[in-house]
XYZ file of C-alpha atoms in Angstrom:
414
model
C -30.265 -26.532 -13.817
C -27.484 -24.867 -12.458
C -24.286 -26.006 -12.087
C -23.177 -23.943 -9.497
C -20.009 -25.717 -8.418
C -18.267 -26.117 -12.079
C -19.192 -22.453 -12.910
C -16.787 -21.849 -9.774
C -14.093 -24.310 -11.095
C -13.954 -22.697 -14.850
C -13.523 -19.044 -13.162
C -10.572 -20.685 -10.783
C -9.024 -22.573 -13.564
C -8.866 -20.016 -15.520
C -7.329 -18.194 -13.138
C -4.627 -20.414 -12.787
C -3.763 -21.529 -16.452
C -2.953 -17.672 -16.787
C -0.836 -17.353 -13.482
C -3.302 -15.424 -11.649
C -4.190 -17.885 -9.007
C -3.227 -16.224 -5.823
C -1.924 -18.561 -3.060
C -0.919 -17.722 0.408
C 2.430 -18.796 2.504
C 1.555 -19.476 5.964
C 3.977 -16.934 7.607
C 5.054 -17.547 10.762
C 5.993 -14.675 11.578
C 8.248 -13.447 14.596
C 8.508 -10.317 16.637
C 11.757 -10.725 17.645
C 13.494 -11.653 13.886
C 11.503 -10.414 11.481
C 11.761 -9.685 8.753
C 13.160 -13.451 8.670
C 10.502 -16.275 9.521
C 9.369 -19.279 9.326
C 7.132 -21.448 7.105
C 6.420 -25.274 6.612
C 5.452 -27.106 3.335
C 2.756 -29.672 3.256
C 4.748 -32.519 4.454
C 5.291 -30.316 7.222
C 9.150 -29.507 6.794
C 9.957 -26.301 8.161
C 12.069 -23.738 6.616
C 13.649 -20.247 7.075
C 13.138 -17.360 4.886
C 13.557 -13.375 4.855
C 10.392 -10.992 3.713
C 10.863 -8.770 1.149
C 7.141 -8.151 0.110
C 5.726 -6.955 4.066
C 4.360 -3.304 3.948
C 4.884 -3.237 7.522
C 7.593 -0.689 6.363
C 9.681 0.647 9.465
C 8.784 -2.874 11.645
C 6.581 -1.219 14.360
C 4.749 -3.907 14.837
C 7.031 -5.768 16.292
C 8.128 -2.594 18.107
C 7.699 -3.798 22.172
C 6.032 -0.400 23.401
C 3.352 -0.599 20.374
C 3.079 -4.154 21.422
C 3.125 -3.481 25.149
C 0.656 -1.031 24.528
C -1.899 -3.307 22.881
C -1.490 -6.163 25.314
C -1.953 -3.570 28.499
C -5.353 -2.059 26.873
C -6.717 -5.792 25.610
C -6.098 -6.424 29.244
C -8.326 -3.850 30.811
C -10.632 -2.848 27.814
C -10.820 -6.846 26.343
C -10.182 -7.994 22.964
C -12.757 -6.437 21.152
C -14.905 -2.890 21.248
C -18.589 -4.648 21.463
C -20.441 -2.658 19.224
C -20.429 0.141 16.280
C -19.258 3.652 17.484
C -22.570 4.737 17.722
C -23.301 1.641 19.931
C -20.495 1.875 22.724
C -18.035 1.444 20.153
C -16.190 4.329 21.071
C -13.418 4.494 23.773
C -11.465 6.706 25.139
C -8.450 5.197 22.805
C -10.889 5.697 19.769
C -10.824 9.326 20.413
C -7.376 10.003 21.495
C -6.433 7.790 18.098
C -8.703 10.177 15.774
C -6.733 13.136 17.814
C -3.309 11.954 17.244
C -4.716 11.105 13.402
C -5.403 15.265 13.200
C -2.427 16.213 14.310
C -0.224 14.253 12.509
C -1.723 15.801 9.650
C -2.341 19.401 10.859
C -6.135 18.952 10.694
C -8.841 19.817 13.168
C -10.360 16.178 12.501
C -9.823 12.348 12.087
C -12.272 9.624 11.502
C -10.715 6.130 11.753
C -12.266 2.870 10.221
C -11.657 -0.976 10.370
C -9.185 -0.827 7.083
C -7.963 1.909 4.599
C -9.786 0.527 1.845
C -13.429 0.850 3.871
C -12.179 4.149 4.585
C -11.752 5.455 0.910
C -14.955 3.426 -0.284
C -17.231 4.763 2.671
C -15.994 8.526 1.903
C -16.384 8.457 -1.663
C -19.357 7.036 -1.742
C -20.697 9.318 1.188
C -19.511 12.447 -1.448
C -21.681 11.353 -4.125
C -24.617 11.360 -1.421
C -24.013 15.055 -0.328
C -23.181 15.984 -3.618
C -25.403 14.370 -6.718
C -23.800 16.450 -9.260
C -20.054 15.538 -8.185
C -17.550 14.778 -10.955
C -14.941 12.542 -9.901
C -11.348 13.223 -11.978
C -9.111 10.313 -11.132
C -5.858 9.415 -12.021
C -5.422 6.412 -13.927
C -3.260 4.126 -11.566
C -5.544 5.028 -8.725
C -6.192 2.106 -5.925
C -8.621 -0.248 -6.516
C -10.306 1.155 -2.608
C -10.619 4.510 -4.669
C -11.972 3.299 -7.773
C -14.704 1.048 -6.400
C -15.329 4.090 -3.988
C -16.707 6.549 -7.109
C -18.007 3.435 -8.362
C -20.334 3.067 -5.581
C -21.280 6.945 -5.260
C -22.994 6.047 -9.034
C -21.722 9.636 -10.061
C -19.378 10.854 -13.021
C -16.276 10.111 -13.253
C -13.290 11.037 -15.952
C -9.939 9.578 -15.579
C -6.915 11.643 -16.381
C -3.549 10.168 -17.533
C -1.166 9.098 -14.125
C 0.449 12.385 -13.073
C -0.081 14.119 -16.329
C -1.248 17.599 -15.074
C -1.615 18.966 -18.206
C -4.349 16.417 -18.831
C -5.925 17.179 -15.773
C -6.269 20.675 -16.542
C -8.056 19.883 -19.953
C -10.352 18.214 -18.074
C -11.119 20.785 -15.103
C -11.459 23.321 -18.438
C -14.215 21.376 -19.477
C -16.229 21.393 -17.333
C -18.621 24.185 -15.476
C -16.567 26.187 -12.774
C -19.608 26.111 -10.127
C -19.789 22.321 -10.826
C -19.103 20.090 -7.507
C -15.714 18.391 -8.549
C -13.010 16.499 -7.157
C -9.775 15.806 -7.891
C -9.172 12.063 -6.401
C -4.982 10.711 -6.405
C -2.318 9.069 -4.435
C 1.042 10.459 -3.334
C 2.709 7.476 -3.736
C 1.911 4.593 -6.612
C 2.063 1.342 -4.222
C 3.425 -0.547 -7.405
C 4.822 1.219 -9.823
C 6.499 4.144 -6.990
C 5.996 6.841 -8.483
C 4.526 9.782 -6.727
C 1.939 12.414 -7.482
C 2.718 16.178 -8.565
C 0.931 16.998 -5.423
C 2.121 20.930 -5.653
C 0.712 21.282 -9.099
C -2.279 19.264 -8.665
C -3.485 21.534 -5.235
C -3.094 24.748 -7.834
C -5.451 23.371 -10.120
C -7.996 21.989 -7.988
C -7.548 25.911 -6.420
C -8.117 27.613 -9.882
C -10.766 25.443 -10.691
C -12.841 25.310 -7.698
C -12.191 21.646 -7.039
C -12.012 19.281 -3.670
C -8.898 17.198 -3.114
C -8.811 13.722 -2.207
C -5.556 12.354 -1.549
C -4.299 8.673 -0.989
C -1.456 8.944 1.718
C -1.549 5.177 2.643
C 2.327 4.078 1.349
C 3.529 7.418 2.439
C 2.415 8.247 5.931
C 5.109 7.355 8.290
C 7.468 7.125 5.694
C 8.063 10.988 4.436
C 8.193 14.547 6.304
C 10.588 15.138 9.274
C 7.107 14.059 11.546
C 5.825 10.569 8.877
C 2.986 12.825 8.061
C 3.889 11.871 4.362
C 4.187 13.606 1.288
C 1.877 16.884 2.604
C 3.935 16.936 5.617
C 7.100 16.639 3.538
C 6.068 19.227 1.506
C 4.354 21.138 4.112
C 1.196 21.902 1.809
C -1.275 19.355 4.067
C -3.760 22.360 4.594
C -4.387 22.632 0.453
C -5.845 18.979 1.040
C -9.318 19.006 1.682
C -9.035 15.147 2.408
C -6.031 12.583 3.504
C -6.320 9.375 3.593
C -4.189 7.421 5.133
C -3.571 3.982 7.220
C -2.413 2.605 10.119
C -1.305 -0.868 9.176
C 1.728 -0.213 7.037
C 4.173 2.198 8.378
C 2.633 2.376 11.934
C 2.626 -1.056 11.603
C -0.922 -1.762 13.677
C -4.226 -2.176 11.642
C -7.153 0.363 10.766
C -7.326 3.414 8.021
C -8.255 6.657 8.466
C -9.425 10.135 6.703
C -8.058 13.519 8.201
C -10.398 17.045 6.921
C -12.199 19.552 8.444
C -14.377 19.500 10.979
C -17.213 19.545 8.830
C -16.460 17.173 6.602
C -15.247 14.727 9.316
C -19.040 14.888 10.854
C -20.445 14.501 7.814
C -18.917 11.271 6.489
C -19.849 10.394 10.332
C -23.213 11.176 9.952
C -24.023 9.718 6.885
C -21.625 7.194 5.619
C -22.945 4.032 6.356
C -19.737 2.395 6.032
C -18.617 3.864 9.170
C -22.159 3.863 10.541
C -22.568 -0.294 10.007
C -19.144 -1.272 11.217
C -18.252 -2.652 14.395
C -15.221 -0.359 15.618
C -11.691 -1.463 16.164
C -10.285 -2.488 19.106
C -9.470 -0.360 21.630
C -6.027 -2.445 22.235
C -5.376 -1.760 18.648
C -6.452 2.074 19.151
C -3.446 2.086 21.672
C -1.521 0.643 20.226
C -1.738 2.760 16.824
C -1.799 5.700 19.078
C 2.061 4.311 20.604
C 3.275 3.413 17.373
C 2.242 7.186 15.823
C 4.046 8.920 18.839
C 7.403 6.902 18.312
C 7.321 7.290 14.681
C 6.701 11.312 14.306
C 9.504 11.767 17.063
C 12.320 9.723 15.630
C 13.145 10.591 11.863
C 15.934 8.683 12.091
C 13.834 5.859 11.264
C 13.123 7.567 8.008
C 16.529 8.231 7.722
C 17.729 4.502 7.598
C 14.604 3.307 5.759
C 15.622 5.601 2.607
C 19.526 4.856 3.371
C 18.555 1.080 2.516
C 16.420 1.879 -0.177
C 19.534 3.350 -1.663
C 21.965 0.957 -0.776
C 19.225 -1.861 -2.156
C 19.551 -0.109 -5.557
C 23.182 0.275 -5.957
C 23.628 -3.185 -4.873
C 21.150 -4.401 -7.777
C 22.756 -2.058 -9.830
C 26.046 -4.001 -9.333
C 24.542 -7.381 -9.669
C 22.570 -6.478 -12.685
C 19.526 -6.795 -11.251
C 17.121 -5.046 -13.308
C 14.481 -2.392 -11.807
C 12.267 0.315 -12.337
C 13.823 3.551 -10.939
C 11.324 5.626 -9.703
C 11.878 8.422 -6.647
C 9.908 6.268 -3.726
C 10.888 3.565 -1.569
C 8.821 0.745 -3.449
C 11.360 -1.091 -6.022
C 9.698 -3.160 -8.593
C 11.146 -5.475 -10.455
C 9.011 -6.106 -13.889
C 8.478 -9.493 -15.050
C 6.147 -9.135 -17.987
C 4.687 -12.146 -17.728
C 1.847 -13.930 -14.959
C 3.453 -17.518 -14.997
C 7.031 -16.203 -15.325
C 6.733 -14.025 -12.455
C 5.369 -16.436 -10.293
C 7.877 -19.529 -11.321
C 10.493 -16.695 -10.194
C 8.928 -15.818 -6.856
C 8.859 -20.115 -6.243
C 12.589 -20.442 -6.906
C 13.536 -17.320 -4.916
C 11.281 -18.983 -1.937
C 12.282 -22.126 -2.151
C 16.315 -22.174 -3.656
C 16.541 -19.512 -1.702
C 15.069 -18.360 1.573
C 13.635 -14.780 -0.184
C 10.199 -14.645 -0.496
C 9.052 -12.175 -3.223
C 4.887 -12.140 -3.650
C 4.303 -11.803 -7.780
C 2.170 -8.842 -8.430
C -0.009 -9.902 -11.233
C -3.222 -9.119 -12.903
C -5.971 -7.420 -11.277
C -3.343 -5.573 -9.120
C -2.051 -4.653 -12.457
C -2.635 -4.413 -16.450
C -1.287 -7.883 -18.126
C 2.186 -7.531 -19.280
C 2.743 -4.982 -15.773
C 3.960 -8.339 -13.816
C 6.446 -7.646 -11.499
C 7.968 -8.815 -8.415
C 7.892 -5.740 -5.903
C 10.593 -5.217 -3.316
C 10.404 -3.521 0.243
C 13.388 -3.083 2.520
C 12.905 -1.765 5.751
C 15.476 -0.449 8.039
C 15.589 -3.907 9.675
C 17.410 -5.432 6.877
C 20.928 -6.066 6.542
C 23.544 -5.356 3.708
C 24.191 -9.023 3.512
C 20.587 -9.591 3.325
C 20.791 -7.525 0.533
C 23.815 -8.720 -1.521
C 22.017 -12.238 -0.789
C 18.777 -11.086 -2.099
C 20.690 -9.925 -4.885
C 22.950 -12.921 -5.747
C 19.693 -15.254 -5.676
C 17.633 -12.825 -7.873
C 20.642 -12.938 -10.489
C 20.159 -16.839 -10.608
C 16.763 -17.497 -10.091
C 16.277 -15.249 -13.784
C 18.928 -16.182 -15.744
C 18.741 -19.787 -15.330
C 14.694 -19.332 -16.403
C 15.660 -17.312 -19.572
C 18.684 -19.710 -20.615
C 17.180 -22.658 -19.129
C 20.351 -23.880 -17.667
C 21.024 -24.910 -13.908
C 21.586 -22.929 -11.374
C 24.814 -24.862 -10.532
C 26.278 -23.477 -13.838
C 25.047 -20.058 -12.818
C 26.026 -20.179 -9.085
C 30.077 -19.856 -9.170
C 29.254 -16.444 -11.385
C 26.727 -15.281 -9.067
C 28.032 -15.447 -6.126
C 31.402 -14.373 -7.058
């Protein structure tokens, strides 16, 4: 017999003897302070700490007209949409939040879904339907929402080294120029920050008769004069054949999305059953997505101070000795090398020191990639900084000489 419950238990424990365990802080969080909140231990002691981990990048969800908005609609519309699009699931907010969607990105269509990651899975799969001799060439740090997508279409797939375009062109060589293909990548690397050759990438897929799928999710809001990310940036979003992007990180709201043509748009409707199956989003959160999407594309100074603090983060480490991986985004990781050392780290930081740092460990990425991985938004403060800083200068050196911190701390902070 079975043993069901102790075949649980060794999965879990090993799990945790290698520092992979994941466990949650109970955030509460505040509109009106973040990014500094609250959270209480188990003898319920309550402390105060600032978030430097949130992907809610620019704070608009605690912005009060994306809030206002979603509180006005639950009010008249409810809390929830009742049904799958097809079955009164879709509002008038659903629509004008697709429409906004194709705009943003210069497209004559927008499909949205319940998260980013149904959104790449549902598509991807859906291509491998229409097309049953697709090859799928994806880049090698791809997102695990665009991996288990090809997975799940059951078609080919050959993975070419991150951003090495040279390697991607072998492999478009290879194969038959009439052959369905598609080039699947990100713009930006959520861990590592790097970001895509996106110019010379949409030349190959055009000499090589290939589709373009690209990843938008850590960039949209964030990059081009209107947060239509890199593409918009760049102003090359009509060489992408399909964006995907989300609405729960720099639009601060919930929900993902995929911008294309027309045609493909109704065809992922049609026959994706991801989208098909799922019960739509709220039309307060439509709204409110909608709100937050119309602020964000009209003030760039947002941008602005969001990449001002990204800079000023990074020349403050650079004067603490804080060591970091440089890379040309506004994601700043921190490596740590090591699953239990990167997660005694992120416990000191927390607890010494009222800076809460989630560790980034394996399956998120390869063992020995451990790192702690740092967002500032345009809500935090210089001192915040210096003080994130200061603590991250103590918290590691009193680990790797084992000494206390009350040796370190006159240095430190001086």
């Amino acid at each position: 017999m079975t043993d069901y419950t102790r075949v649980f238990n060794q999965h879990l424990n090993r799990l945790k003897e290698a520092g992979n365990y994941r466990y949650f802080l109970d955030v509460d969080k505040n509109a009106s302070t973040f990014p500094r909140f609250t959270y209480s231990d188990s003898d319920g002691n309550t402390y105060a700490a600032t978030n430097w981990c949130s992907n809610d990048y620019l704070g608009m969800s605690t912005h009060e007209d994306v809030i206002e908005s979603a509180v006005r609609v639950a009010r008249t519309s409810g809390v929830g949409s009742g049904g799958t699009r097809n079955i009164s699931g879709t509002t008038v907010h659903h629509k004008a939040l697709e429409k906004s969607i194709a705009g943003l990105h210069n497209k004559d269509g927008a499909l949205i879904f319940s998260g980013a990651y149904l959104a790449n899975l549902t598509t991807l799969q859906t291509m491998g339907k229409i097309f049953p001799d697709i090859v799928f060439i994806s880049d090698q740090r791809n997102h695990a929402s665009l991996i288990e997508g090809m997975r799940a279409s059951k078609r080919e797939k050959i993975i070419f080294r991150h951003n090495d375009v040279e390697h991607l062109e072998e492999i478009l060589k290879s194969l038959p120029l009439d052959r369905p293909k598609m080039i699947v990548f990100e713009s930006v690397y959520s861990i590592i920050g790097s970001v895509a050759p996106i110019v010379e990438i949409l030349a190959l897929a055009k000499k090589y008769n290939a589709l373009t799928y690209l990843d938008e999710v850590h960039a949209v809001g964030l990059y081009g004069t209107d947060g239509g990310g890199k593409t918009s940036e760049l102003e090359n979003s009509d060489d992408v054949d399909i964006i995907n992007g989300t609405l729960a990180k720099g639009f601060g709201v919930i929900g993902g999305y995929i911008a294309a043509s027309t045609e493909i748009v109704d065809a992922i409707r049609s026959f994706g059953s991801g989208f098909i199956f799922t019960t739509s989003l709220p039309p307060s959160v439509c709204a409110a997505a909608v709100t937050s999407i119309s602020h964000v594309s009209v003030h760039n100074e947002l941008r602005e101070k969001l990449h001002a603090n990204v800079a000023r983060l990074r020349r403050i480490f650079d004067h603490y000795h804080v060591e970091y991986k440089h890379n040309p985004s506004h994601i700043t990781p921190i490596p740590m090398h090591d699953a239990l050392h990167c997660k005694e780290i992120a416990d000191r930081l927390l607890k010494d020191h009222g800076a809460y740092l989630q560790p980034v460990n394996y399956p998120t990425v390869s063992v020995g990639e451990e790192c702690l991985r740092v967002v500032v938004t345009p809500l935090h403060t210089e001192e915040d900084m210096i003080h994130l800083a200061k603590s991250l200068l103590v918290a590691t050196h009193t680990m790797a000489y084992n000494i206390s911190e009350e040796d370190w701390a006159h240095y430190a902070m001086n």
